[in-house]
PDB file of C-alpha atoms in Angstrom:
ATOM      1  CA  UNK V   1      99.913  -7.327 -82.160  1.00  0.00           C
ATOM      2  CA  UNK V   2     101.075  -4.498 -84.356  1.00  0.00           C
ATOM      3  CA  UNK V   3     100.207  -4.456 -88.297  1.00  0.00           C
ATOM      4  CA  UNK V   4     102.771  -6.867 -90.069  1.00  0.00           C
ATOM      5  CA  UNK V   5     104.905  -5.606 -92.833  1.00  0.00           C
ATOM      6  CA  UNK V   6     104.091  -7.411 -96.291  1.00  0.00           C
ATOM      7  CA  UNK V   7     107.224  -8.894 -97.902  1.00  0.00           C
ATOM      8  CA  UNK V   8     106.782 -10.105-101.674  1.00  0.00           C
ATOM      9  CA  UNK V   9     108.629 -12.957-103.168  1.00  0.00           C
ATOM     10  CA  UNK V  10     110.515 -10.614-105.569  1.00  0.00           C
ATOM     11  CA  UNK V  11     112.230  -8.929-102.489  1.00  0.00           C
ATOM     12  CA  UNK V  12     113.595 -12.138-101.245  1.00  0.00           C
ATOM     13  CA  UNK V  13     114.465 -14.471-104.165  1.00  0.00           C
ATOM     14  CA  UNK V  14     114.032 -14.852-108.007  1.00  0.00           C
ATOM     15  CA  UNK V  15     112.518 -17.818-109.637  1.00  0.00           C
ATOM     16  CA  UNK V  16     110.438 -20.415-107.581  1.00  0.00           C
ATOM     17  CA  UNK V  17     112.601 -21.160-104.759  1.00  0.00           C
ATOM     18  CA  UNK V  18     115.777 -20.130-102.726  1.00  0.00           C
ATOM     19  CA  UNK V  19     118.089 -21.435 -99.981  1.00  0.00           C
ATOM     20  CA  UNK V  20     119.935 -18.810 -98.083  1.00  0.00           C
ATOM     21  CA  UNK V  21     122.172 -18.877 -95.125  1.00  0.00           C
ATOM     22  CA  UNK V  22     121.906 -15.798 -92.806  1.00  0.00           C
ATOM     23  CA  UNK V  23     123.658 -14.752 -89.618  1.00  0.00           C
ATOM     24  CA  UNK V  24     123.974 -11.757 -87.431  1.00  0.00           C
ATOM     25  CA  UNK V  25     125.896  -9.908 -90.232  1.00  0.00           C
ATOM     26  CA  UNK V  26     123.060 -10.367 -92.894  1.00  0.00           C
ATOM     27  CA  UNK V  27     119.867 -10.762 -91.266  1.00  0.00           C
ATOM     28  CA  UNK V  28     117.016  -9.566 -93.660  1.00  0.00           C
ATOM     29  CA  UNK V  29     114.444  -8.112 -91.159  1.00  0.00           C
ATOM     30  CA  UNK V  30     113.435  -8.345 -87.642  1.00  0.00           C
ATOM     31  CA  UNK V  31     110.102  -6.687 -88.111  1.00  0.00           C
ATOM     32  CA  UNK V  32     106.801  -8.428 -87.822  1.00  0.00           C
ATOM     33  CA  UNK V  33     106.016  -9.505 -91.611  1.00  0.00           C
ATOM     34  CA  UNK V  34     104.298 -11.905 -93.702  1.00  0.00           C
ATOM     35  CA  UNK V  35     104.643 -13.063 -97.261  1.00  0.00           C
ATOM     36  CA  UNK V  36     102.742 -15.026 -99.960  1.00  0.00           C
ATOM     37  CA  UNK V  37     105.203 -17.950-100.121  1.00  0.00           C
ATOM     38  CA  UNK V  38     106.305 -20.600 -97.967  1.00  0.00           C
ATOM     39  CA  UNK V  39     109.279 -20.719 -95.752  1.00  0.00           C
ATOM     40  CA  UNK V  40     111.514 -23.275 -93.718  1.00  0.00           C
ATOM     41  CA  UNK V  41     114.014 -21.961 -91.344  1.00  0.00           C
ATOM     42  CA  UNK V  42     116.587 -24.263 -89.852  1.00  0.00           C
ATOM     43  CA  UNK V  43     118.799 -22.826 -86.672  1.00  0.00           C
ATOM     44  CA  UNK V  44     122.218 -23.675 -85.766  1.00  0.00           C
ATOM     45  CA  UNK V  45     124.299 -22.379 -82.915  1.00  0.00           C
ATOM     46  CA  UNK V  46     127.323 -21.779 -85.104  1.00  0.00           C
ATOM     47  CA  UNK V  47     128.622 -22.843 -88.428  1.00  0.00           C
ATOM     48  CA  UNK V  48     130.031 -26.266 -87.340  1.00  0.00           C
ATOM     49  CA  UNK V  49     128.919 -29.347 -89.018  1.00  0.00           C
ATOM     50  CA  UNK V  50     128.832 -31.148 -85.738  1.00  0.00           C
ATOM     51  CA  UNK V  51     125.257 -32.381 -84.637  1.00  0.00           C
ATOM     52  CA  UNK V  52     125.934 -32.689 -80.911  1.00  0.00           C
ATOM     53  CA  UNK V  53     127.573 -29.769 -79.126  1.00  0.00           C
ATOM     54  CA  UNK V  54     127.913 -28.729 -75.389  1.00  0.00           C
ATOM     55  CA  UNK V  55     126.328 -25.400 -76.166  1.00  0.00           C
ATOM     56  CA  UNK V  56     123.283 -26.725 -78.013  1.00  0.00           C
ATOM     57  CA  UNK V  57     120.911 -26.227 -74.968  1.00  0.00           C
ATOM     58  CA  UNK V  58     121.464 -22.210 -74.935  1.00  0.00           C
ATOM     59  CA  UNK V  59     118.660 -20.539 -76.259  1.00  0.00           C
ATOM     60  CA  UNK V  60     119.187 -18.512 -79.556  1.00  0.00           C
ATOM     61  CA  UNK V  61     116.175 -16.427 -79.190  1.00  0.00           C
ATOM     62  CA  UNK V  62     112.528 -16.946 -79.976  1.00  0.00           C
ATOM     63  CA  UNK V  63     110.096 -16.568 -82.921  1.00  0.00           C
ATOM     64  CA  UNK V  64     106.377 -15.472 -82.978  1.00  0.00           C
ATOM     65  CA  UNK V  65     104.239 -16.993 -85.380  1.00  0.00           C
ATOM     66  CA  UNK V  66     100.540 -16.134 -85.569  1.00  0.00           C
ATOM     67  CA  UNK V  67     100.691 -14.708 -81.994  1.00  0.00           C
ATOM     68  CA  UNK V  68     102.324 -17.827 -80.703  1.00  0.00           C
ATOM     69  CA  UNK V  69     105.838 -17.242 -79.189  1.00  0.00           C
ATOM     70  CA  UNK V  70     108.262 -20.236 -79.305  1.00  0.00           C
ATOM     71  CA  UNK V  71     111.874 -20.687 -78.466  1.00  0.00           C
ATOM     72  CA  UNK V  72     114.754 -21.091 -80.809  1.00  0.00           C
ATOM     73  CA  UNK V  73     117.635 -23.291 -79.987  1.00  0.00           C
ATOM     74  CA  UNK V  74     120.386 -25.276 -81.824  1.00  0.00           C
ATOM     75  CA  UNK V  75     118.607 -27.768 -84.409  1.00  0.00           C
ATOM     76  CA  UNK V  76     115.123 -25.654 -84.285  1.00  0.00           C
ATOM     77  CA  UNK V  77     113.208 -26.479 -87.601  1.00  0.00           C
ATOM     78  CA  UNK V  78     110.490 -23.750 -88.127  1.00  0.00           C
ATOM     79  CA  UNK V  79     107.751 -24.054 -90.864  1.00  0.00           C
ATOM     80  CA  UNK V  80     106.114 -20.870 -92.010  1.00  0.00           C
ATOM     81  CA  UNK V  81     103.089 -20.787 -93.994  1.00  0.00           C
ATOM     82  CA  UNK V  82     101.762 -18.215 -96.519  1.00  0.00           C
ATOM     83  CA  UNK V  83     100.428 -15.166 -94.915  1.00  0.00           C
ATOM     84  CA  UNK V  84     101.328 -16.082 -91.329  1.00  0.00           C
ATOM     85  CA  UNK V  85     102.658 -12.997 -89.549  1.00  0.00           C
ATOM     86  CA  UNK V  86     105.862 -13.779 -87.808  1.00  0.00           C
ATOM     87  CA  UNK V  87     108.909 -12.083 -86.152  1.00  0.00           C
ATOM     88  CA  UNK V  88     112.290 -13.440 -85.316  1.00  0.00           C
ATOM     89  CA  UNK V  89     114.080 -12.009 -82.172  1.00  0.00           C
ATOM     90  CA  UNK V  90     117.698 -13.499 -81.767  1.00  0.00           C
ATOM     91  CA  UNK V  91     118.803 -12.717 -78.122  1.00  0.00           C
ATOM     92  CA  UNK V  92     121.902 -14.770 -77.850  1.00  0.00           C
ATOM     93  CA  UNK V  93     125.389 -13.160 -78.235  1.00  0.00           C
ATOM     94  CA  UNK V  94     127.046 -16.385 -79.539  1.00  0.00           C
ATOM     95  CA  UNK V  95     127.558 -16.938 -83.375  1.00  0.00           C
ATOM     96  CA  UNK V  96     124.602 -18.674 -85.118  1.00  0.00           C
ATOM     97  CA  UNK V  97     123.327 -19.209 -88.590  1.00  0.00           C
ATOM     98  CA  UNK V  98     119.908 -20.062 -89.861  1.00  0.00           C
ATOM     99  CA  UNK V  99     119.161 -21.500 -93.323  1.00  0.00           C
ATOM    100  CA  UNK V 100     116.097 -20.010 -94.968  1.00  0.00           C
ATOM    101  CA  UNK V 101     114.408 -22.177 -97.631  1.00  0.00           C
ATOM    102  CA  UNK V 102     111.881 -20.249 -99.550  1.00  0.00           C
ATOM    103  CA  UNK V 103     109.503 -21.312-102.108  1.00  0.00           C
ATOM    104  CA  UNK V 104     106.403 -20.683-104.172  1.00  0.00           C
ATOM    105  CA  UNK V 105     103.076 -22.395-103.435  1.00  0.00           C
ATOM    106  CA  UNK V 106     103.097 -23.732-106.937  1.00  0.00           C
ATOM    107  CA  UNK V 107     106.326 -25.517-106.192  1.00  0.00           C
ATOM    108  CA  UNK V 108     104.793 -27.082-103.009  1.00  0.00           C
ATOM    109  CA  UNK V 109     101.655 -27.984-105.118  1.00  0.00           C
ATOM    110  CA  UNK V 110     104.097 -29.631-107.849  1.00  0.00           C
ATOM    111  CA  UNK V 111     105.703 -31.771-105.328  1.00  0.00           C
ATOM    112  CA  UNK V 112     102.446 -33.032-103.731  1.00  0.00           C
ATOM    113  CA  UNK V 113     101.445 -36.711-104.509  1.00  0.00           C
ATOM    114  CA  UNK V 114      98.573 -39.009-103.775  1.00  0.00           C
ATOM    115  CA  UNK V 115     100.321 -40.466-100.766  1.00  0.00           C
ATOM    116  CA  UNK V 116     102.313 -37.238 -99.648  1.00  0.00           C
ATOM    117  CA  UNK V 117     100.095 -34.184 -99.405  1.00  0.00           C
ATOM    118  CA  UNK V 118     102.468 -31.477 -98.316  1.00  0.00           C
ATOM    119  CA  UNK V 119      99.348 -29.369 -97.497  1.00  0.00           C
ATOM    120  CA  UNK V 120      98.975 -31.620 -94.589  1.00  0.00           C
ATOM    121  CA  UNK V 121     101.849 -29.710 -92.848  1.00  0.00           C
ATOM    122  CA  UNK V 122     102.047 -26.494 -94.869  1.00  0.00           C
ATOM    123  CA  UNK V 123      98.541 -24.769 -94.652  1.00  0.00           C
ATOM    124  CA  UNK V 124      96.484 -22.787 -92.311  1.00  0.00           C
ATOM    125  CA  UNK V 125      94.425 -25.690 -91.602  1.00  0.00           C
ATOM    126  CA  UNK V 126      97.196 -28.062 -90.806  1.00  0.00           C
ATOM    127  CA  UNK V 127      97.632 -29.041 -87.001  1.00  0.00           C
ATOM    128  CA  UNK V 128     101.396 -30.290 -87.367  1.00  0.00           C
ATOM    129  CA  UNK V 129     102.554 -27.178 -85.359  1.00  0.00           C
ATOM    130  CA  UNK V 130     105.422 -24.763 -86.410  1.00  0.00           C
ATOM    131  CA  UNK V 131     108.548 -25.970 -84.625  1.00  0.00           C
ATOM    132  CA  UNK V 132     110.392 -29.077 -84.031  1.00  0.00           C
ATOM    133  CA  UNK V 133     113.816 -29.630 -82.469  1.00  0.00           C
ATOM    134  CA  UNK V 134     115.732 -32.112 -84.546  1.00  0.00           C
ATOM    135  CA  UNK V 135     117.970 -34.864 -83.134  1.00  0.00           C
ATOM    136  CA  UNK V 136     121.845 -34.804 -83.620  1.00  0.00           C
ATOM    137  CA  UNK V 137     121.283 -37.103 -86.657  1.00  0.00           C
ATOM    138  CA  UNK V 138     118.591 -35.011 -88.264  1.00  0.00           C
ATOM    139  CA  UNK V 139     120.783 -31.937 -87.988  1.00  0.00           C
ATOM    140  CA  UNK V 140     123.711 -33.384 -89.724  1.00  0.00           C
ATOM    141  CA  UNK V 141     121.332 -34.808 -92.322  1.00  0.00           C
ATOM    142  CA  UNK V 142     119.735 -31.438 -93.155  1.00  0.00           C
ATOM    143  CA  UNK V 143     123.226 -29.592 -92.979  1.00  0.00           C
ATOM    144  CA  UNK V 144     124.507 -31.959 -95.588  1.00  0.00           C
ATOM    145  CA  UNK V 145     121.568 -31.367 -98.072  1.00  0.00           C
ATOM    146  CA  UNK V 146     121.700 -27.732 -97.627  1.00  0.00           C
ATOM    147  CA  UNK V 147     125.551 -27.769 -98.250  1.00  0.00           C
ATOM    148  CA  UNK V 148     125.115 -29.676-101.441  1.00  0.00           C
ATOM    149  CA  UNK V 149     122.918 -27.036-102.771  1.00  0.00           C
ATOM    150  CA  UNK V 150     125.287 -24.219-101.594  1.00  0.00           C
ATOM    151  CA  UNK V 151     128.360 -25.968-103.162  1.00  0.00           C
ATOM    152  CA  UNK V 152     126.764 -26.910-106.673  1.00  0.00           C
ATOM    153  CA  UNK V 153     129.226 -26.356-109.494  1.00  0.00           C
ATOM    154  CA  UNK V 154     127.284 -27.747-112.454  1.00  0.00           C
ATOM    155  CA  UNK V 155     127.668 -25.805-115.710  1.00  0.00           C
ATOM    156  CA  UNK V 156     124.576 -27.471-117.142  1.00  0.00           C
ATOM    157  CA  UNK V 157     121.494 -28.788-115.666  1.00  0.00           C
ATOM    158  CA  UNK V 158     122.034 -26.790-112.352  1.00  0.00           C
ATOM    159  CA  UNK V 159     118.356 -25.933-112.098  1.00  0.00           C
ATOM    160  CA  UNK V 160     117.240 -29.308-112.436  1.00  0.00           C
ATOM    161  CA  UNK V 161     119.668 -30.396-109.621  1.00  0.00           C
ATOM    162  CA  UNK V 162     118.597 -27.451-107.511  1.00  0.00           C
ATOM    163  CA  UNK V 163     115.012 -28.386-107.770  1.00  0.00           C
ATOM    164  CA  UNK V 164     115.737 -32.057-106.764  1.00  0.00           C
ATOM    165  CA  UNK V 165     117.475 -30.812-103.671  1.00  0.00           C
ATOM    166  CA  UNK V 166     114.420 -28.812-102.707  1.00  0.00           C
ATOM    167  CA  UNK V 167     112.323 -31.905-103.391  1.00  0.00           C
ATOM    168  CA  UNK V 168     114.608 -33.838-101.133  1.00  0.00           C
ATOM    169  CA  UNK V 169     113.991 -31.230 -98.465  1.00  0.00           C
ATOM    170  CA  UNK V 170     110.343 -31.353 -98.823  1.00  0.00           C
ATOM    171  CA  UNK V 171     110.447 -35.251 -98.418  1.00  0.00           C
ATOM    172  CA  UNK V 172     112.562 -34.850 -95.497  1.00  0.00           C
ATOM    173  CA  UNK V 173     110.611 -32.145 -93.627  1.00  0.00           C
ATOM    174  CA  UNK V 174     107.300 -34.175 -94.369  1.00  0.00           C
ATOM    175  CA  UNK V 175     108.704 -37.216 -92.641  1.00  0.00           C
ATOM    176  CA  UNK V 176     109.452 -35.104 -89.656  1.00  0.00           C
ATOM    177  CA  UNK V 177     106.262 -33.169 -89.267  1.00  0.00           C
ATOM    178  CA  UNK V 178     103.543 -35.398 -90.571  1.00  0.00           C
ATOM    179  CA  UNK V 179     101.853 -37.079 -87.799  1.00  0.00           C
ATOM    180  CA  UNK V 180      99.261 -39.166 -89.688  1.00  0.00           C
ATOM    181  CA  UNK V 181      96.574 -36.511 -89.611  1.00  0.00           C
ATOM    182  CA  UNK V 182      95.213 -35.509 -93.241  1.00  0.00           C
ATOM    183  CA  UNK V 183      93.456 -32.080 -93.968  1.00  0.00           C
ATOM    184  CA  UNK V 184      90.106 -32.792 -95.756  1.00  0.00           C
ATOM    185  CA  UNK V 185      90.056 -33.125 -99.591  1.00  0.00           C
ATOM    186  CA  UNK V 186      87.982 -29.936 -99.424  1.00  0.00           C
ATOM    187  CA  UNK V 187      90.710 -27.990 -97.693  1.00  0.00           C
ATOM    188  CA  UNK V 188      93.361 -29.371-100.307  1.00  0.00           C
ATOM    189  CA  UNK V 189      91.307 -28.273-103.329  1.00  0.00           C
ATOM    190  CA  UNK V 190      90.713 -24.740-102.026  1.00  0.00           C
ATOM    191  CA  UNK V 191      94.531 -24.562-101.208  1.00  0.00           C
ATOM    192  CA  UNK V 192      95.180 -25.533-104.692  1.00  0.00           C
ATOM    193  CA  UNK V 193      92.795 -22.806-105.990  1.00  0.00           C
ATOM    194  CA  UNK V 194      94.464 -20.271-103.925  1.00  0.00           C
ATOM    195  CA  UNK V 195      97.890 -21.330-105.107  1.00  0.00           C
ATOM    196  CA  UNK V 196      96.639 -20.847-108.742  1.00  0.00           C
ATOM    197  CA  UNK V 197      95.093 -17.554-107.942  1.00  0.00           C
ATOM    198  CA  UNK V 198      98.349 -16.248-106.474  1.00  0.00           C
ATOM    199  CA  UNK V 199     100.114 -17.359-109.666  1.00  0.00           C
ATOM    200  CA  UNK V 200      97.521 -15.531-111.694  1.00  0.00           C
ATOM    201  CA  UNK V 201      97.737 -12.223-109.817  1.00  0.00           C
ATOM    202  CA  UNK V 202     101.523 -12.342-110.234  1.00  0.00           C
ATOM    203  CA  UNK V 203     101.176 -12.704-113.902  1.00  0.00           C
ATOM    204  CA  UNK V 204      98.664 -10.147-114.308  1.00  0.00           C
ATOM    205  CA  UNK V 205      99.543  -7.492-111.829  1.00  0.00           C
ATOM    206  CA  UNK V 206      99.194  -4.564-114.327  1.00  0.00           C
ATOM    207  CA  UNK V 207      95.697  -5.911-115.607  1.00  0.00           C
ATOM    208  CA  UNK V 208      92.118  -6.185-114.268  1.00  0.00           C
ATOM    209  CA  UNK V 209      92.266  -7.828-110.724  1.00  0.00           C
ATOM    210  CA  UNK V 210      88.969  -6.824-109.402  1.00  0.00           C
ATOM    211  CA  UNK V 211      87.133  -9.602-107.402  1.00  0.00           C
ATOM    212  CA  UNK V 212      84.645 -10.059-110.153  1.00  0.00           C
ATOM    213  CA  UNK V 213      87.420 -10.889-112.748  1.00  0.00           C
ATOM    214  CA  UNK V 214      89.408 -12.867-110.332  1.00  0.00           C
ATOM    215  CA  UNK V 215      86.337 -15.001-109.411  1.00  0.00           C
ATOM    216  CA  UNK V 216      85.558 -15.537-113.080  1.00  0.00           C
ATOM    217  CA  UNK V 217      89.408 -16.828-113.598  1.00  0.00           C
ATOM    218  CA  UNK V 218      88.719 -19.673-111.105  1.00  0.00           C
ATOM    219  CA  UNK V 219      85.039 -20.118-111.868  1.00  0.00           C
ATOM    220  CA  UNK V 220      83.703 -19.157-108.543  1.00  0.00           C
ATOM    221  CA  UNK V 221      81.159 -16.665-107.379  1.00  0.00           C
ATOM    222  CA  UNK V 222      82.843 -13.275-106.120  1.00  0.00           C
ATOM    223  CA  UNK V 223      81.250 -13.900-102.642  1.00  0.00           C
ATOM    224  CA  UNK V 224      82.561 -17.517-102.310  1.00  0.00           C
ATOM    225  CA  UNK V 225      85.988 -16.605-103.553  1.00  0.00           C
ATOM    226  CA  UNK V 226      86.179 -13.748-101.234  1.00  0.00           C
ATOM    227  CA  UNK V 227      85.264 -15.762 -98.209  1.00  0.00           C
ATOM    228  CA  UNK V 228      87.508 -18.621 -99.196  1.00  0.00           C
ATOM    229  CA  UNK V 229      90.453 -16.426 -99.495  1.00  0.00           C
ATOM    230  CA  UNK V 230      89.997 -14.774 -96.322  1.00  0.00           C
ATOM    231  CA  UNK V 231      89.490 -18.033 -94.366  1.00  0.00           C
ATOM    232  CA  UNK V 232      92.938 -19.610 -95.635  1.00  0.00           C
ATOM    233  CA  UNK V 233      94.920 -16.408 -95.580  1.00  0.00           C
ATOM    234  CA  UNK V 234      93.410 -14.060 -93.143  1.00  0.00           C
ATOM    235  CA  UNK V 235      93.538 -11.282 -95.656  1.00  0.00           C
ATOM    236  CA  UNK V 236      90.934  -9.948 -98.061  1.00  0.00           C
ATOM    237  CA  UNK V 237      91.679 -10.284-101.744  1.00  0.00           C
ATOM    238  CA  UNK V 238      91.688  -6.564-102.272  1.00  0.00           C
ATOM    239  CA  UNK V 239      94.113  -6.152 -99.431  1.00  0.00           C
ATOM    240  CA  UNK V 240      96.422  -8.582-100.836  1.00  0.00           C
ATOM    241  CA  UNK V 241      96.103  -7.234-104.437  1.00  0.00           C
ATOM    242  CA  UNK V 242      96.928  -3.548-103.175  1.00  0.00           C
ATOM    243  CA  UNK V 243      99.937  -4.990-101.211  1.00  0.00           C
ATOM    244  CA  UNK V 244     101.204  -6.877-104.269  1.00  0.00           C
ATOM    245  CA  UNK V 245     100.948  -3.765-106.629  1.00  0.00           C
ATOM    246  CA  UNK V 246     102.489  -1.326-104.163  1.00  0.00           C
ATOM    247  CA  UNK V 247     105.264  -3.797-103.469  1.00  0.00           C
ATOM    248  CA  UNK V 248     105.895  -4.145-107.143  1.00  0.00           C
ATOM    249  CA  UNK V 249     105.680  -0.407-107.563  1.00  0.00           C
ATOM    250  CA  UNK V 250     108.484   0.060-104.948  1.00  0.00           C
ATOM    251  CA  UNK V 251     110.577  -2.293-106.886  1.00  0.00           C
ATOM    252  CA  UNK V 252     109.930  -0.375-110.114  1.00  0.00           C
ATOM    253  CA  UNK V 253     110.782   2.855-108.361  1.00  0.00           C
ATOM    254  CA  UNK V 254     113.955   1.507-106.996  1.00  0.00           C
ATOM    255  CA  UNK V 255     114.907   0.609-110.636  1.00  0.00           C
ATOM    256  CA  UNK V 256     114.481   4.245-111.830  1.00  0.00           C
ATOM    257  CA  UNK V 257     111.163   3.790-113.436  1.00  0.00           C
ATOM    258  CA  UNK V 258     109.216   7.014-113.143  1.00  0.00           C
ATOM    259  CA  UNK V 259     106.394   7.434-110.761  1.00  0.00           C
ATOM    260  CA  UNK V 260     103.810   7.728-113.297  1.00  0.00           C
ATOM    261  CA  UNK V 261     104.976   4.452-115.270  1.00  0.00           C
ATOM    262  CA  UNK V 262     105.087   2.693-112.008  1.00  0.00           C
ATOM    263  CA  UNK V 263     101.647   3.351-111.214  1.00  0.00           C
ATOM    264  CA  UNK V 264     100.493   2.459-114.659  1.00  0.00           C
ATOM    265  CA  UNK V 265     102.509  -0.738-114.811  1.00  0.00           C
ATOM    266  CA  UNK V 266     100.886  -2.124-111.569  1.00  0.00           C
ATOM    267  CA  UNK V 267      97.298  -1.592-112.641  1.00  0.00           C
ATOM    268  CA  UNK V 268      96.412   1.733-111.175  1.00  0.00           C
ATOM    269  CA  UNK V 269      93.986   3.642-113.440  1.00  0.00           C
ATOM    270  CA  UNK V 270      95.108   7.106-112.409  1.00  0.00           C
ATOM    271  CA  UNK V 271      98.194   8.595-110.876  1.00  0.00           C
ATOM    272  CA  UNK V 272      96.114  10.275-108.169  1.00  0.00           C
ATOM    273  CA  UNK V 273      94.845   6.834-107.041  1.00  0.00           C
ATOM    274  CA  UNK V 274      98.379   5.476-107.210  1.00  0.00           C
ATOM    275  CA  UNK V 275      99.673   8.369-105.195  1.00  0.00           C
ATOM    276  CA  UNK V 276      97.115   8.136-102.404  1.00  0.00           C
ATOM    277  CA  UNK V 277      97.248   4.343-101.982  1.00  0.00           C
ATOM    278  CA  UNK V 278     101.076   4.498-102.166  1.00  0.00           C
ATOM    279  CA  UNK V 279     101.362   7.241 -99.542  1.00  0.00           C
ATOM    280  CA  UNK V 280      98.941   5.550 -97.195  1.00  0.00           C
ATOM    281  CA  UNK V 281     100.771   2.301 -97.341  1.00  0.00           C
ATOM    282  CA  UNK V 282     104.415   3.709 -97.234  1.00  0.00           C
ATOM    283  CA  UNK V 283     103.992   7.018 -95.538  1.00  0.00           C
ATOM    284  CA  UNK V 284     105.610   8.884 -98.381  1.00  0.00           C
ATOM    285  CA  UNK V 285     104.957   9.778-101.876  1.00  0.00           C
ATOM    286  CA  UNK V 286     106.145   7.824-104.878  1.00  0.00           C
ATOM    287  CA  UNK V 287     108.763  10.545-105.714  1.00  0.00           C
ATOM    288  CA  UNK V 288     109.763  10.802-102.115  1.00  0.00           C
ATOM    289  CA  UNK V 289     110.292   6.907-101.917  1.00  0.00           C
ATOM    290  CA  UNK V 290     112.226   7.035-105.163  1.00  0.00           C
ATOM    291  CA  UNK V 291     114.525   9.867-103.839  1.00  0.00           C
ATOM    292  CA  UNK V 292     115.149   7.809-100.685  1.00  0.00           C
ATOM    293  CA  UNK V 293     116.244   4.830-102.668  1.00  0.00           C
TER     294      UNK V 293
END
């Protein structure tokens, strides 16, 4: 499998969550990629609200998640964990849409309860699988929830209502995917630590993000934190921090920040280090990237 592209939250949505409807005219990327947030994908053969159609058996394409290739049809519901490499291949010529529900790990952690641990279905240690094909009734229910989000017209309290709809989706998805098996309290605790660590890195991208400093921030030894992060994400902490910094630098360069300032604002101690790292990852220098934008 080729090396996946890293996509940060800032490239997809602002805030802590998003519901976007995509079709063939506005697909985001068909490359193999991963990201540091969770995603739910909901596929429909067209824009109709009908749950049962004569063309629902026709394949829409396939999705590869962590080297497992799975078919996509009308009503396919897909869970994508943080850091899971995935790639979508739409092969049908008929119209389709897919809802992409993206959200931070901090929001998932907020929604967990003593009786409904969402990490049971959203984590690298969960065994619930990635794809379910919904029934006609479930398709209609989920379309209805997504369309309520799309058509909100509140002048005040909109953010509260949006979040309540996201939480409703979590509950609905949990009911579909949860099979009674629980991940261990040890795994749950480690997922919470990784969630808090990702938030810390986001908030301190220009500061000291050395392994020693990050370990101190969560009260672990550097060795233990390094092993734990790799076990649950498949990436090293150093790889992740560099990917986040370069991705942030790309956004700054696209916003007309100078190359020198972009390097400084993303935690590189010298422009030479920033230049070498940026070119190694993107294949071009910071100034070349900025001119391309």
